[in-house]
Short mmCIF file of C-alpha atoms and ligand atoms in Angstrom, two decimals:
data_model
loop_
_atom_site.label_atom_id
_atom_site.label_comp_id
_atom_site.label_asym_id
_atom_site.label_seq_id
_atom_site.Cartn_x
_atom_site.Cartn_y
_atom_site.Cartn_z
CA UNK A 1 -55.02 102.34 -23.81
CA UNK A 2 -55.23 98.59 -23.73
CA UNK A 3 -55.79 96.34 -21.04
CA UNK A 4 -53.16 94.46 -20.23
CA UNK A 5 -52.81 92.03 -17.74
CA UNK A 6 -50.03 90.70 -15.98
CA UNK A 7 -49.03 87.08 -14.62
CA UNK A 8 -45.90 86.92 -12.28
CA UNK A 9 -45.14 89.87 -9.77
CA UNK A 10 -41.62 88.62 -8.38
CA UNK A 11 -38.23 90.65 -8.59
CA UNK A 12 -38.24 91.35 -12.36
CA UNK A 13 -42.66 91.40 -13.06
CA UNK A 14 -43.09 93.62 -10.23
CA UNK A 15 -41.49 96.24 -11.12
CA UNK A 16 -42.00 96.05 -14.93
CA UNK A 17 -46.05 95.67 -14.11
CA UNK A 18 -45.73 99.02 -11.84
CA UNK A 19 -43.82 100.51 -14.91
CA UNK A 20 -47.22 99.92 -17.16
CA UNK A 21 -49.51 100.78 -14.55
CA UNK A 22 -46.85 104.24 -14.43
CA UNK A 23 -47.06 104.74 -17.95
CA UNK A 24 -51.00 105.11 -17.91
CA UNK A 25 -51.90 101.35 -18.59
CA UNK A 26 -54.76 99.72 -17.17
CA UNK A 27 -53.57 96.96 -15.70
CA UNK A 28 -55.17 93.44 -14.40
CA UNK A 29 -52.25 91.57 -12.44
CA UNK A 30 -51.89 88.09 -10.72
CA UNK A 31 -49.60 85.97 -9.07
CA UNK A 32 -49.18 83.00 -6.44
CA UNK A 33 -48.08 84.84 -3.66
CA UNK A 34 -50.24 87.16 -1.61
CA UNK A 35 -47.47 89.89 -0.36
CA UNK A 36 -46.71 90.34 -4.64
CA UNK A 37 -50.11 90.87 -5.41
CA UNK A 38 -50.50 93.30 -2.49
CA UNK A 39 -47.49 95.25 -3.81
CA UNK A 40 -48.59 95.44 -7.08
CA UNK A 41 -52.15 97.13 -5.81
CA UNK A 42 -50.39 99.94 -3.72
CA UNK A 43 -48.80 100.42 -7.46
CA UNK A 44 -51.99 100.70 -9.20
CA UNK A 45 -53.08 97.94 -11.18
CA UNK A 46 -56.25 95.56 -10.59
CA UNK A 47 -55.89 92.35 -8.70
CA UNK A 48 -57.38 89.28 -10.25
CA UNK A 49 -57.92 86.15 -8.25
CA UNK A 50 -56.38 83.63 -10.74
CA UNK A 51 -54.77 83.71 -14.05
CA UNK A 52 -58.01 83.06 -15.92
CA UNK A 53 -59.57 86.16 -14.15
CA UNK A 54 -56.71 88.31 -15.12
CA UNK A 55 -56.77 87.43 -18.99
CA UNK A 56 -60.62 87.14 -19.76
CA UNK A 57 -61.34 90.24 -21.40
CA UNK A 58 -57.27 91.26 -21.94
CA UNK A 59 -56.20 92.76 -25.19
CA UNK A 60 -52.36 91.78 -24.51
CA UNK A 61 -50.72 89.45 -21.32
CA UNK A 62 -47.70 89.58 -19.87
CA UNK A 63 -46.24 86.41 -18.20
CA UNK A 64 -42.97 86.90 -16.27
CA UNK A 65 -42.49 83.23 -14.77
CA UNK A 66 -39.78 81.19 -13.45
CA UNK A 67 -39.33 78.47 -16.03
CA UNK A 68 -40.93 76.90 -19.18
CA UNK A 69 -42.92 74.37 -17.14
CA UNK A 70 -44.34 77.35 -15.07
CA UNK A 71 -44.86 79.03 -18.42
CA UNK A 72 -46.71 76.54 -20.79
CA UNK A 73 -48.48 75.52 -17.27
CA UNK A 74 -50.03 79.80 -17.26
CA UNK A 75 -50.51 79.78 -20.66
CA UNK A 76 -52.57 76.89 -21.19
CA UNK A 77 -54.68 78.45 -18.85
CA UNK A 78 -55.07 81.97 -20.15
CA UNK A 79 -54.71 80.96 -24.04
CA UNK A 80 -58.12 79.38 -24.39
CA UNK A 81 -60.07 82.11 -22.26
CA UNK A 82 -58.51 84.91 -24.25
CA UNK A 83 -60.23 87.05 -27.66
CA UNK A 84 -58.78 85.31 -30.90
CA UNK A 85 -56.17 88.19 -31.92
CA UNK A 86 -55.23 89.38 -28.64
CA UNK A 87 -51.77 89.16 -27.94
CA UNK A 88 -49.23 86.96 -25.70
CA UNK A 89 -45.88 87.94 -24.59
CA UNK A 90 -43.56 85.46 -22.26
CA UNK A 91 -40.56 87.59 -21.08
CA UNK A 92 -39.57 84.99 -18.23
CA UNK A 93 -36.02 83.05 -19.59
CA UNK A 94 -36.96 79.52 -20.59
CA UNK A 95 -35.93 76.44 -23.32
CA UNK A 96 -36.14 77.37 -26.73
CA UNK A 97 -38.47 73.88 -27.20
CA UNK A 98 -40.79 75.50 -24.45
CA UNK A 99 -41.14 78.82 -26.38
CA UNK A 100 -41.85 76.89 -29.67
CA UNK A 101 -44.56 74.82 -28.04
CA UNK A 102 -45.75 78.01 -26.22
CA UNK A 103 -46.15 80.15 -29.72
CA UNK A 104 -47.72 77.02 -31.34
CA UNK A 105 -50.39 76.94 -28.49
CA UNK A 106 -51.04 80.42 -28.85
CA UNK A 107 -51.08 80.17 -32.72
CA UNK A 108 -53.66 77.26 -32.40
CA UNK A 109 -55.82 79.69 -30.44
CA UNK A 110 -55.70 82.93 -33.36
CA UNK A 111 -53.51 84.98 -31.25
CA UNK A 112 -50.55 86.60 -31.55
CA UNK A 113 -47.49 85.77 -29.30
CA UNK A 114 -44.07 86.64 -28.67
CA UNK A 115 -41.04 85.15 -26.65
CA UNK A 116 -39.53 88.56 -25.25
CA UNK A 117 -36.45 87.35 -22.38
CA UNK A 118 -35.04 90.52 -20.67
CA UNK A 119 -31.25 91.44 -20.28
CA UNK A 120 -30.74 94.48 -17.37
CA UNK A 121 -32.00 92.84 -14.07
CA UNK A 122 -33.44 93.60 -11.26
CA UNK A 123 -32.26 97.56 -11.87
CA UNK A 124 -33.77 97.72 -15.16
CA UNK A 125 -36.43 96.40 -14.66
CA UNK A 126 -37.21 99.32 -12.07
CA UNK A 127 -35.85 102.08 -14.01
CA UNK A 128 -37.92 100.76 -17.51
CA UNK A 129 -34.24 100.28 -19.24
CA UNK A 130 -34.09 96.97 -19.58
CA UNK A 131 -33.42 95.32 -23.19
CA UNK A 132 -36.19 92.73 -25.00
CA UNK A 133 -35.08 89.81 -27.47
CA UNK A 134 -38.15 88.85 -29.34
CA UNK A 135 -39.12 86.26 -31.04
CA UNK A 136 -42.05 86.35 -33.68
CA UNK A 137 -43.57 86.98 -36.84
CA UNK A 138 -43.53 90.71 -37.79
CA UNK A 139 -47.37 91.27 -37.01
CA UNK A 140 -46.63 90.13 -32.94
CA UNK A 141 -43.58 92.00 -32.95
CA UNK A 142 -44.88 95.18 -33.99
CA UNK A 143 -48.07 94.82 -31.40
CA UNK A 144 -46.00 93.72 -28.81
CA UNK A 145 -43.08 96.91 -29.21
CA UNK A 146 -45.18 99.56 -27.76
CA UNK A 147 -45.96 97.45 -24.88
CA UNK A 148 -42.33 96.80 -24.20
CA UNK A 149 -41.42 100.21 -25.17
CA UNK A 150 -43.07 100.95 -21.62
CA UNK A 151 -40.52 98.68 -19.70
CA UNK A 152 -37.33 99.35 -21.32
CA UNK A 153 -34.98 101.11 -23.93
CA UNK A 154 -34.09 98.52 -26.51
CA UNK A 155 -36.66 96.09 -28.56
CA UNK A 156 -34.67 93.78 -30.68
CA UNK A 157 -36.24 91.28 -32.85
CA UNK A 158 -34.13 88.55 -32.94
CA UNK A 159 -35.84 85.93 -35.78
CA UNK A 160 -39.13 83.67 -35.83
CA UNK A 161 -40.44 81.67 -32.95
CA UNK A 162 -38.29 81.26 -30.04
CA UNK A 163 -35.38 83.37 -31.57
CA UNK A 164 -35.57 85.79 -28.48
CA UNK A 165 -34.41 82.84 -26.40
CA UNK A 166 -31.63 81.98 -28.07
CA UNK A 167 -30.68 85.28 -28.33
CA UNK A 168 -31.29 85.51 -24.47
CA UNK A 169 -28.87 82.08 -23.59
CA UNK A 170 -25.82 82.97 -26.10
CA UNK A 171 -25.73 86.04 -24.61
CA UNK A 172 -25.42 84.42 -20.82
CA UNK A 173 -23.26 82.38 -22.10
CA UNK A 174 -20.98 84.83 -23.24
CA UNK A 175 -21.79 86.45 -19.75
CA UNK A 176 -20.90 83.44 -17.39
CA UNK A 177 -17.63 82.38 -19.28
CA UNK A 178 -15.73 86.09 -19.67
CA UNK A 179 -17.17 86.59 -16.07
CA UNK A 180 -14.86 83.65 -15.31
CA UNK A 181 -12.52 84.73 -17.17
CA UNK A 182 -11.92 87.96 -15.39
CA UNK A 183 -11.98 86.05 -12.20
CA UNK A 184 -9.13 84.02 -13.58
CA UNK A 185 -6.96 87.19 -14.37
CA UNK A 186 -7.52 88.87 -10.93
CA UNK A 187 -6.29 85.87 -8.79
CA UNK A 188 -3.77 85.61 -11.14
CA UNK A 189 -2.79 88.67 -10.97
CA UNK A 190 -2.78 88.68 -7.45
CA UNK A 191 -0.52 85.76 -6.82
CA UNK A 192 1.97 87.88 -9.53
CA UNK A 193 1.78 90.86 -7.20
CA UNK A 194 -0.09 93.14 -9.47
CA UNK A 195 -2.63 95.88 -8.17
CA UNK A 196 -6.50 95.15 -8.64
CA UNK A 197 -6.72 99.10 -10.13
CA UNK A 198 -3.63 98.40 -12.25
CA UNK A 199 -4.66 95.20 -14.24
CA UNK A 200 -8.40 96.99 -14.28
CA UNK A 201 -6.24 99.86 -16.28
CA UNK A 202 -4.65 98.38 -18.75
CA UNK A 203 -7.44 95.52 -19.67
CA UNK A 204 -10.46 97.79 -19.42
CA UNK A 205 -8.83 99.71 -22.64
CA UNK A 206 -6.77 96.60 -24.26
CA UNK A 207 -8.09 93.33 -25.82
CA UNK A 208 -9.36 91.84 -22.39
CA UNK A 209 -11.95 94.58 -22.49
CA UNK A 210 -15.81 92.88 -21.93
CA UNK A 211 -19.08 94.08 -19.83
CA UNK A 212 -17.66 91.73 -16.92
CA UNK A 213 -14.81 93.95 -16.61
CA UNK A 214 -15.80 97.55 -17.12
CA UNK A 215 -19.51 97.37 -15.59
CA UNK A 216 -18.85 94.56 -12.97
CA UNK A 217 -15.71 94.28 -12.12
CA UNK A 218 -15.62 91.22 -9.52
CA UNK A 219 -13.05 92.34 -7.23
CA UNK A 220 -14.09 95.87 -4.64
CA UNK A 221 -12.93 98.75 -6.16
CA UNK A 222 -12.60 99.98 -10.12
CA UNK A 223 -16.65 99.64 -10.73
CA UNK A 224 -17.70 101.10 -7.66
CA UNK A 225 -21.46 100.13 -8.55
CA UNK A 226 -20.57 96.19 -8.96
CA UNK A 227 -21.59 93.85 -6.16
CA UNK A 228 -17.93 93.02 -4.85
CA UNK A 229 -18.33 96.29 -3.52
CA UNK A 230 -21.79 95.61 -1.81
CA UNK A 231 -20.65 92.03 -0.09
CA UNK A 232 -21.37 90.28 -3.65
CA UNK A 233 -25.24 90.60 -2.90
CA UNK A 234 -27.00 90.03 -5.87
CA UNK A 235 -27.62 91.12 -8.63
CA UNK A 236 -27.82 88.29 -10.81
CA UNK A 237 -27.95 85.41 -8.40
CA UNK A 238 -25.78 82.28 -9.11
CA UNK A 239 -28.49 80.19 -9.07
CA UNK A 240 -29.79 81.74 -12.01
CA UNK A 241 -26.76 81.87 -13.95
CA UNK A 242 -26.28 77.93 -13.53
CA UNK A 243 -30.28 77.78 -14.42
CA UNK A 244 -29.10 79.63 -18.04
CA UNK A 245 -25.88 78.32 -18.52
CA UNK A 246 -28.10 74.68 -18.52
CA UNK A 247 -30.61 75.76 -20.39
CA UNK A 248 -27.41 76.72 -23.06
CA UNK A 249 -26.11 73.40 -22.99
CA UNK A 250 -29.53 71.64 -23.46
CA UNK A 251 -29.86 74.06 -26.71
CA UNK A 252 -26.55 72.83 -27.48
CA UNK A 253 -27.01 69.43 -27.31
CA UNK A 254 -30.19 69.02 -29.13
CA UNK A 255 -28.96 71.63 -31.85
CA UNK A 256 -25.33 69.77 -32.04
CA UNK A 257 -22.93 72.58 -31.37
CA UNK A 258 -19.66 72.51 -29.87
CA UNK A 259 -20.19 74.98 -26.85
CA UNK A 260 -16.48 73.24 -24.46
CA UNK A 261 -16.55 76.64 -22.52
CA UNK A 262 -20.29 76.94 -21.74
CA UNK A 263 -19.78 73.52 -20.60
CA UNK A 264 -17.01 74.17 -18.36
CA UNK A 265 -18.71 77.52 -17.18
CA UNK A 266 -21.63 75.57 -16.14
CA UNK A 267 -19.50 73.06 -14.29
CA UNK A 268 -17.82 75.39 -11.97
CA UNK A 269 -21.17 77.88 -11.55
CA UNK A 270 -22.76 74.34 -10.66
CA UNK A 271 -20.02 73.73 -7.95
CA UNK A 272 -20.16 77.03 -6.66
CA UNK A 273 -24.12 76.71 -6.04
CA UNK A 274 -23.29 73.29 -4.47
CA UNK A 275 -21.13 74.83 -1.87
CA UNK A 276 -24.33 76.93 -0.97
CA UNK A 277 -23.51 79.91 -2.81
CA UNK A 278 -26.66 79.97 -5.08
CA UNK A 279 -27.60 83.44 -3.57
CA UNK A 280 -23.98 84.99 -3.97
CA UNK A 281 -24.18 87.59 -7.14
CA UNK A 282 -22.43 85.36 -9.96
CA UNK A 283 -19.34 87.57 -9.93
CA UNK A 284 -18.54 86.02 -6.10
CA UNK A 285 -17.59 83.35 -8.55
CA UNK A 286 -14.03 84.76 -7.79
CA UNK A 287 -13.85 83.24 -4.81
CA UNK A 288 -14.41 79.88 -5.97
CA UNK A 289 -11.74 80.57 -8.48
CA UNK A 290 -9.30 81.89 -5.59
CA UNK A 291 -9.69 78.61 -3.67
CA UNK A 292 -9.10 76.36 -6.91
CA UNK A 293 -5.74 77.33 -6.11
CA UNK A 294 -5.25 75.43 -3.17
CA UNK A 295 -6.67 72.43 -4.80
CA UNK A 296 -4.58 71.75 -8.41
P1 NAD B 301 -39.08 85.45 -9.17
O1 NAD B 301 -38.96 84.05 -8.65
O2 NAD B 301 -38.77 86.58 -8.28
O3 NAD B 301 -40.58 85.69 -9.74
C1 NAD B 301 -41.35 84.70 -10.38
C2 NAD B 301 -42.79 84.92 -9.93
O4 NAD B 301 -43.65 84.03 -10.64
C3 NAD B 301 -43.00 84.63 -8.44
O5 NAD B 301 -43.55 85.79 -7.82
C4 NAD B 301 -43.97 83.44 -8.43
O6 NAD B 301 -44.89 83.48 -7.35
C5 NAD B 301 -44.68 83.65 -9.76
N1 NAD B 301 -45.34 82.43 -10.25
C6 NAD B 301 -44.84 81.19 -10.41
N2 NAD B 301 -45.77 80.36 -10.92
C7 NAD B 301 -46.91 81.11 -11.09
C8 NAD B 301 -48.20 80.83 -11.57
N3 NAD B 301 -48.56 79.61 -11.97
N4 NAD B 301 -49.10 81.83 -11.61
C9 NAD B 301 -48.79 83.09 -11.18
N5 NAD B 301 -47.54 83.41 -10.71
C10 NAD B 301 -46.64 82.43 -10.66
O7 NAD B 301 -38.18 85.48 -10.49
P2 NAD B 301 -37.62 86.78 -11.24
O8 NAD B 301 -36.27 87.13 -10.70
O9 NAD B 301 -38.70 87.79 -11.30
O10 NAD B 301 -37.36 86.17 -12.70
C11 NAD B 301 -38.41 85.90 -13.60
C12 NAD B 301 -37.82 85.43 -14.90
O11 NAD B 301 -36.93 86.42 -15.42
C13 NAD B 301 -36.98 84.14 -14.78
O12 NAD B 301 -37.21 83.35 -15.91
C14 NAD B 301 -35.55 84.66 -14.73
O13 NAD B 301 -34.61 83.71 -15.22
C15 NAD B 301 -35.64 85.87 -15.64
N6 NAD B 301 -34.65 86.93 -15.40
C16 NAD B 301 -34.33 87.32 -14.13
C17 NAD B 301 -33.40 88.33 -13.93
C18 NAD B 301 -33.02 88.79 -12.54
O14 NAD B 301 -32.03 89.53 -12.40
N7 NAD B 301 -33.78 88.43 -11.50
C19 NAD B 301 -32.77 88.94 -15.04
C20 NAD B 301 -33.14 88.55 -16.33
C21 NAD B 301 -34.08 87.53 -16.49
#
């Protein structure tokens, strides 16, 4: 049993820290705000006062963190205060650069480290199912699987430093266009006359078949688990999918690849925050597309 501590307790670290703590971890945990730390003591682990309290003595950390500022901020902290071999894992989604100057840091400091981003949300991360992309040299990885083995069902390793995230923002990307691209076919095929249940039918077993479709279906009805059926509450917030579809194109830009969809996906997510719909679930992105109509 290691210790392991733990630095970010919001919607996603909360639950993945109580799943350690479940699994017979011993388990140090901070973050900023009191009523997350509280939670995480009435699910068992240790309460630090700061960062630095929470990693001095750790054997592995855990930071689970809004964005890569917020990231290389914690781990410039904890890196220098930590036993040369120990081992860092970031599973918050962030820039590719900031995971590469994250891994050097730790790398500087004889530790191990791993970029791990999560795919499964909010459920997954409560039910330990949720899916790791890691990037690392095969030593991290292989210290840092039975960790994440803890939190969820599939550990991929992706490639070297930073690999993880780009694993993590093609896949959103994929995500936040076909997610529009449903959306498209449902007005459509409302304005054509067709039923919601028949165009589900027939694409959810042709070629339109994708994960936006089958497991959350943006109109009430043939996914009766997807959030049109629960008022579009999220889920996967819009905010957040503009935050990744950006943090695509800025991997785009300074890699030079052609990405004229991600583009346009983030244009019309951004537009759909603007209006004050960052807390919708991103498949309420059909109602932006439904009131396009009036406007071309
Ligand atoms: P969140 O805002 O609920 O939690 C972030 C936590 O970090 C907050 O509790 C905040 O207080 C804490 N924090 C910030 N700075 C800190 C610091 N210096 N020291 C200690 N704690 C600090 O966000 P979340 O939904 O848990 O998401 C976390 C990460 O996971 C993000 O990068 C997000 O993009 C990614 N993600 C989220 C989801 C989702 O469905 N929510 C899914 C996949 C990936």
């Amino acid at each position: 049993m290691a210790r392991i501590a733990f630095i970010g307790l919001g919607n996603m670290g909360g639950p993945m820290a109580a799943n350690l703590v479940k699994a017979g971890e011993k388990l140090v945990a901070f973050d900023l705000v009191d009523a997350s730390r509280n939670q995480a003591k009435s699910d068992g682990a240790e309460i630090a006062d700061t960062a630095t309290a929470a990693a001095k003595g750790a054997e592995v950390i855990v930071t689970m963190l809004p964005a890569g500022r917020h990231v290389l901020a914690v781990w410039n902290e904890v890196v220098p205060v930590m036993a040369k071999g120990a081992l860092i894992i970031d599973c918050s989604t962030i820039d590719v650069e900031s995971a590469k100057q994250a891994h050097a840091l730790a790398e500087r400091h004889g530790m191990a480290s791993v970029d791990a981003p999560v795919s499964g949300g909010t459920g997954g991360a409560k039910a330990a199912t949720l899916t790791f992309m890691c990037g690392g040299d095969e030593k991290s990885f292989a210290a840092a699987k039975p960790v994440l083995e803890r939190m969820g069902k599939r550990i991929v390793h992706c490639g070297g430093a930073g690999a993880g995230q780009a694993a993590k923002i093609c896949n959103n990307m994929i995500l936040g266009i076909s997610m529009i691209a449903v959306s498209e076919a449902f007005a459509l095929a409302e304005k054509l006359g067709l039923s919601h249940q028949a165009l589900f039918e027939v694409a959810s077993t042709s070629s339109g078949q994708c994960w936006s479709l089958t497991s959350y279906c943006p109109v009430p009805g043939p996914v009766p688990t997807s959030p049109a059926n629960n008022d579009y509450k999220p889920g996967f917030a819009s905010a957040l999918m503009v935050k990744d579809l950006t943090l695509a194109q800025d991997a785009a830009k300074a890699a030079g690849a052609a990405t004229p969809l991600g583009k346009h996906a983030q244009e019309i997510y951004r537009a759909f925050d603007a209006d004050g719909h960052g807390g919708v679930d991103f498949s309420g992105i059909i109602q932006h597309v439904r009131e396009l109509a009036g406007k071309s």
